[in-house]
Amino acid sequence: EPEVTQTPSHQVTQMGQEVILRCVPISNHLYFYWYRQILGQKVEFLVSFYNNEISEKSEIFDDQFSVERPDGSNFTLKIRSTKLEDSAMYFCASRTPQGRTNEKLFFGSGTQLSVL
Amino acid sequence: AQRVTQPEKLLSVFKGAPVELKCNYSYSGSPELFWYVQYSRQRLQLLLRHISRESIKGFTADLNKGETSFHLKKPFAQEEDSAMYYCALTPVPGGGNKLTFGTGTQLKVEL
């Protein structure tokens, strides 16, 4: 079965630094998502992306966050100036454009971001 | 706003025993409910969704709108069922896969 790929698996950064988390969605998927999970807490929606623009974003996704699809394969999440509270596991997900709106999501294995 | 509640952080059962992972939700409209599972060191993956009304790996879940519940059940637990289980909700229609997750229940099946 095709997979969503995320790199790196673990990223350590200093507070205030910029980080870019990378994702390669499944090739024929057109809807892309970022979720995050702070240790011990629930998985939270950050942003959805379709047709080269943000479809929806949560309150967490403030001006420090941005997403981009720089080429035909990558989907990135950038945090401009990381804070300690940004430490979390970040999951990328994608789905096909076919069928129902709530078609099955495919998740990546996650990037563990540690802000020191 | 929608909310998903999974009251148990950890559920420990013996192999062969019945399993019920509880999930309650609150949403003013008509939601779509899912169960996602995360096995050790693996990615989050869809286990089942209420609209499919199917049994996956012996698990079933029925949406009870009166009780706003979507409990996950399996009559006989297997060791390989040990995993983290997340209940999730998305609004219908047009939820766009903005999933709202519960906090998850760690299922441990003991021999």
mmCIF file of N, CA, C and O in Angstrom, chain A residues 3-5 33 35 37 41-43 45 48 56 91 95 100-105 107-109, chain B residues 4 32 34 36 38 43-44 46 49 51 86 90-92 94-99 101-103:
data_model
loop_
_atom_site.group_PDB
_atom_site.id
_atom_site.type_symbol
_atom_site.label_atom_id
_atom_site.label_comp_id
_atom_site.label_asym_id
_atom_site.label_seq_id
_atom_site.Cartn_x
_atom_site.Cartn_y
_atom_site.Cartn_z
ATOM 1 N N GLU A 3 2.377 4.927 0.893
ATOM 2 C CA GLU A 3 2.499 5.554 2.209
ATOM 3 C C GLU A 3 2.812 7.029 2.100
ATOM 4 O O GLU A 3 3.444 7.483 1.137
ATOM 5 N N VAL A 4 2.419 7.759 3.121
ATOM 6 C CA VAL A 4 2.828 9.144 3.283
ATOM 7 C C VAL A 4 4.176 9.120 4.012
ATOM 8 O O VAL A 4 4.309 8.434 5.036
ATOM 9 N N THR A 5 5.133 9.844 3.491
ATOM 10 C CA THR A 5 6.490 9.822 4.049
ATOM 11 C C THR A 5 6.793 11.154 4.710
ATOM 12 O O THR A 5 6.542 12.212 4.119
ATOM 13 N N TYR A 33 -2.888 17.591 4.887
ATOM 14 C CA TYR A 33 -3.201 18.032 6.245
ATOM 15 C C TYR A 33 -1.967 17.947 7.125
ATOM 16 O O TYR A 33 -1.075 17.123 6.898
ATOM 17 N N TYR A 35 -1.409 17.617 11.366
ATOM 18 C CA TYR A 35 -1.933 17.461 12.713
ATOM 19 C C TYR A 35 -0.735 17.433 13.654
ATOM 20 O O TYR A 35 0.391 17.157 13.233
ATOM 21 N N GLN A 37 0.500 16.322 17.920
ATOM 22 C CA GLN A 37 0.137 15.692 19.188
ATOM 23 C C GLN A 37 1.215 16.023 20.210
ATOM 24 O O GLN A 37 2.344 15.522 20.105
ATOM 25 N N GLN A 41 -1.266 14.331 25.144
ATOM 26 C CA GLN A 41 -2.506 15.005 24.775
ATOM 27 C C GLN A 41 -3.081 14.414 23.485
ATOM 28 O O GLN A 41 -2.513 13.509 22.896
ATOM 29 N N LYS A 42 -4.210 14.963 23.060
ATOM 30 C CA LYS A 42 -4.861 14.416 21.880
ATOM 31 C C LYS A 42 -4.223 14.910 20.591
ATOM 32 O O LYS A 42 -3.498 15.899 20.572
ATOM 33 N N VAL A 43 -4.501 14.192 19.513
ATOM 34 C CA VAL A 43 -4.080 14.623 18.183
ATOM 35 C C VAL A 43 -4.957 15.813 17.775
ATOM 36 O O VAL A 43 -6.181 15.736 17.858
ATOM 37 N N PHE A 45 -5.915 18.978 14.979
ATOM 38 C CA PHE A 45 -5.870 19.483 13.609
ATOM 39 C C PHE A 45 -5.154 20.830 13.568
ATOM 40 O O PHE A 45 -5.401 21.704 14.409
ATOM 41 N N SER A 48 -5.527 22.342 6.730
ATOM 42 C CA SER A 48 -5.794 21.543 5.534
ATOM 43 C C SER A 48 -5.470 22.381 4.309
ATOM 44 O O SER A 48 -5.577 23.624 4.339
ATOM 45 N N GLU A 56 -8.603 25.279 5.454
ATOM 46 C CA GLU A 56 -9.063 25.531 6.817
ATOM 47 C C GLU A 56 -7.861 25.462 7.744
ATOM 48 O O GLU A 56 -6.907 24.729 7.483
ATOM 49 N N PHE A 91 2.093 15.213 12.502
ATOM 50 C CA PHE A 91 1.664 14.220 11.513
ATOM 51 C C PHE A 91 1.170 14.911 10.251
ATOM 52 O O PHE A 91 0.355 15.832 10.307
ATOM 53 N N ARG A 95 -5.287 12.617 1.327
ATOM 54 C CA ARG A 95 -6.388 11.772 0.849
ATOM 55 C C ARG A 95 -6.635 12.048 -0.620
ATOM 56 O O ARG A 95 -6.199 13.064 -1.163
ATOM 57 N N ARG A 100 -16.438 10.488 -1.401
ATOM 58 C CA ARG A 100 -17.013 11.358 -0.403
ATOM 59 C C ARG A 100 -15.977 12.334 0.147
ATOM 60 O O ARG A 100 -14.795 12.097 0.106
ATOM 61 N N THR A 101 -16.490 13.442 0.651
ATOM 62 C CA THR A 101 -15.608 14.424 1.252
ATOM 63 C C THR A 101 -14.774 13.818 2.357
ATOM 64 O O THR A 101 -13.600 14.100 2.496
ATOM 65 N N ASN A 102 -15.381 12.980 3.168
ATOM 66 C CA ASN A 102 -14.666 12.436 4.306
ATOM 67 C C ASN A 102 -14.029 11.099 3.976
ATOM 68 O O ASN A 102 -14.162 10.139 4.702
ATOM 69 N N GLU A 103 -13.349 11.067 2.856
ATOM 70 C CA GLU A 103 -12.650 9.861 2.444
ATOM 71 C C GLU A 103 -11.501 9.586 3.409
ATOM 72 O O GLU A 103 -11.010 10.467 4.103
ATOM 73 N N LYS A 104 -11.081 8.360 3.421
ATOM 74 C CA LYS A 104 -10.055 7.898 4.351
ATOM 75 C C LYS A 104 -8.788 8.734 4.276
ATOM 76 O O LYS A 104 -8.270 9.014 3.203
ATOM 77 N N LEU A 105 -8.278 9.106 5.429
ATOM 78 C CA LEU A 105 -7.009 9.815 5.525
ATOM 79 C C LEU A 105 -5.872 8.823 5.689
ATOM 80 O O LEU A 105 -5.992 7.859 6.432
ATOM 81 N N PHE A 107 -2.061 8.666 7.046
ATOM 82 C CA PHE A 107 -1.145 9.427 7.885
ATOM 83 C C PHE A 107 0.295 9.006 7.663
ATOM 84 O O PHE A 107 0.591 7.840 7.401
ATOM 85 N N GLY A 108 1.195 9.972 7.804
ATOM 86 C CA GLY A 108 2.609 9.670 7.874
ATOM 87 C C GLY A 108 2.980 9.178 9.262
ATOM 88 O O GLY A 108 2.147 9.203 10.181
ATOM 89 N N SER A 109 4.208 8.751 9.425
ATOM 90 C CA SER A 109 4.648 8.208 10.714
ATOM 91 C C SER A 109 5.049 9.296 11.703
ATOM 92 O O SER A 109 5.339 9.000 12.854
ATOM 93 N N VAL B 4 -14.738 15.000 21.442
ATOM 94 C CA VAL B 4 -14.738 13.539 21.550
ATOM 95 C C VAL B 4 -14.112 13.167 22.894
ATOM 96 O O VAL B 4 -13.036 13.656 23.229
ATOM 97 N N GLU B 32 -19.718 12.324 11.391
ATOM 98 C CA GLU B 32 -19.215 11.030 10.960
ATOM 99 C C GLU B 32 -18.158 10.604 11.967
ATOM 100 O O GLU B 32 -17.297 11.401 12.335
ATOM 101 N N PHE B 34 -15.195 7.845 13.468
ATOM 102 C CA PHE B 34 -14.136 6.934 13.046
ATOM 103 C C PHE B 34 -13.435 6.359 14.278
ATOM 104 O O PHE B 34 -13.402 6.988 15.337
ATOM 105 N N TYR B 36 -9.468 5.217 14.808
ATOM 106 C CA TYR B 36 -8.120 5.073 14.284
ATOM 107 C C TYR B 36 -7.314 4.271 15.294
ATOM 108 O O TYR B 36 -7.539 4.337 16.497
ATOM 109 N N GLN B 38 -3.231 2.935 16.389
ATOM 110 C CA GLN B 38 -1.783 3.107 16.234
ATOM 111 C C GLN B 38 -1.091 1.972 16.960
ATOM 112 O O GLN B 38 -1.050 1.948 18.205
ATOM 113 N N ARG B 43 2.316 3.896 12.154
ATOM 114 C CA ARG B 43 1.581 5.131 11.955
ATOM 115 C C ARG B 43 0.109 4.970 12.314
ATOM 116 O O ARG B 43 -0.403 3.869 12.396
ATOM 117 N N LEU B 44 -0.511 6.104 12.509
ATOM 118 C CA LEU B 44 -1.948 6.143 12.754
ATOM 119 C C LEU B 44 -2.677 5.638 11.497
ATOM 120 O O LEU B 44 -2.382 6.075 10.389
ATOM 121 N N LEU B 46 -6.609 4.166 9.822
ATOM 122 C CA LEU B 46 -8.045 4.020 10.001
ATOM 123 C C LEU B 46 -8.390 2.568 10.301
ATOM 124 O O LEU B 46 -7.957 1.665 9.593
ATOM 125 N N ARG B 49 -15.075 3.058 10.166
ATOM 126 C CA ARG B 49 -15.890 4.268 10.160
ATOM 127 C C ARG B 49 -17.345 3.856 10.251
ATOM 128 O O ARG B 49 -17.713 2.798 9.753
ATOM 129 N N ILE B 51 -20.064 4.793 8.868
ATOM 130 C CA ILE B 51 -20.923 4.687 7.686
ATOM 131 C C ILE B 51 -20.704 3.371 6.953
ATOM 132 O O ILE B 51 -21.542 2.942 6.180
ATOM 133 N N TYR B 86 -7.887 5.568 18.907
ATOM 134 C CA TYR B 86 -8.406 6.933 18.940
ATOM 135 C C TYR B 86 -9.772 6.983 18.261
ATOM 136 O O TYR B 86 -9.929 6.531 17.123
ATOM 137 N N THR B 90 -15.816 13.926 12.481
ATOM 138 C CA THR B 90 -15.766 15.014 11.520
ATOM 139 C C THR B 90 -17.199 15.383 11.153
ATOM 140 O O THR B 90 -18.070 14.522 11.100
ATOM 141 N N PRO B 91 -17.469 16.672 10.954
ATOM 142 C CA PRO B 91 -18.834 17.071 10.641
ATOM 143 C C PRO B 91 -19.268 16.580 9.265
ATOM 144 O O PRO B 91 -18.452 16.398 8.373
ATOM 145 N N VAL B 92 -20.534 16.349 9.114
ATOM 146 C CA VAL B 92 -21.115 15.974 7.831
ATOM 147 C C VAL B 92 -22.180 16.996 7.477
ATOM 148 O O VAL B 92 -23.005 17.319 8.314
ATOM 149 N N GLY B 94 -19.266 17.994 4.305
ATOM 150 C CA GLY B 94 -18.199 18.965 4.117
ATOM 151 C C GLY B 94 -17.252 19.108 5.275
ATOM 152 O O GLY B 94 -16.684 20.165 5.499
ATOM 153 N N GLY B 95 -17.070 18.038 6.031
ATOM 154 C CA GLY B 95 -16.135 18.141 7.145
ATOM 155 C C GLY B 95 -14.709 18.347 6.684
ATOM 156 O O GLY B 95 -13.888 18.841 7.441
ATOM 157 N N GLY B 96 -14.451 17.954 5.451
ATOM 158 C CA GLY B 96 -13.118 18.185 4.908
ATOM 159 C C GLY B 96 -12.029 17.466 5.665
ATOM 160 O O GLY B 96 -10.868 17.843 5.593
ATOM 161 N N ASN B 97 -12.423 16.452 6.406
ATOM 162 C CA ASN B 97 -11.442 15.692 7.168
ATOM 163 C C ASN B 97 -10.777 16.479 8.273
ATOM 164 O O ASN B 97 -9.680 16.166 8.681
ATOM 165 N N LYS B 98 -11.420 17.531 8.751
ATOM 166 C CA LYS B 98 -10.911 18.163 9.958
ATOM 167 C C LYS B 98 -11.352 17.266 11.100
ATOM 168 O O LYS B 98 -12.425 17.416 11.667
ATOM 169 N N LEU B 99 -10.529 16.301 11.399
ATOM 170 C CA LEU B 99 -10.866 15.330 12.419
ATOM 171 C C LEU B 99 -10.632 15.904 13.807
ATOM 172 O O LEU B 99 -9.597 16.514 14.065
ATOM 173 N N PHE B 101 -10.096 14.505 17.443
ATOM 174 C CA PHE B 101 -9.745 13.240 18.075
ATOM 175 C C PHE B 101 -10.057 13.264 19.570
ATOM 176 O O PHE B 101 -10.020 14.312 20.219
ATOM 177 N N GLY B 102 -10.302 12.072 20.096
ATOM 178 C CA GLY B 102 -10.297 11.896 21.534
ATOM 179 C C GLY B 102 -8.862 11.741 22.014
ATOM 180 O O GLY B 102 -7.918 11.749 21.211
ATOM 181 N N THR B 103 -8.693 11.610 23.306
ATOM 182 C CA THR B 103 -7.347 11.518 23.880
ATOM 183 C C THR B 103 -6.736 10.133 23.738
ATOM 184 O O THR B 103 -5.564 9.947 24.015
#
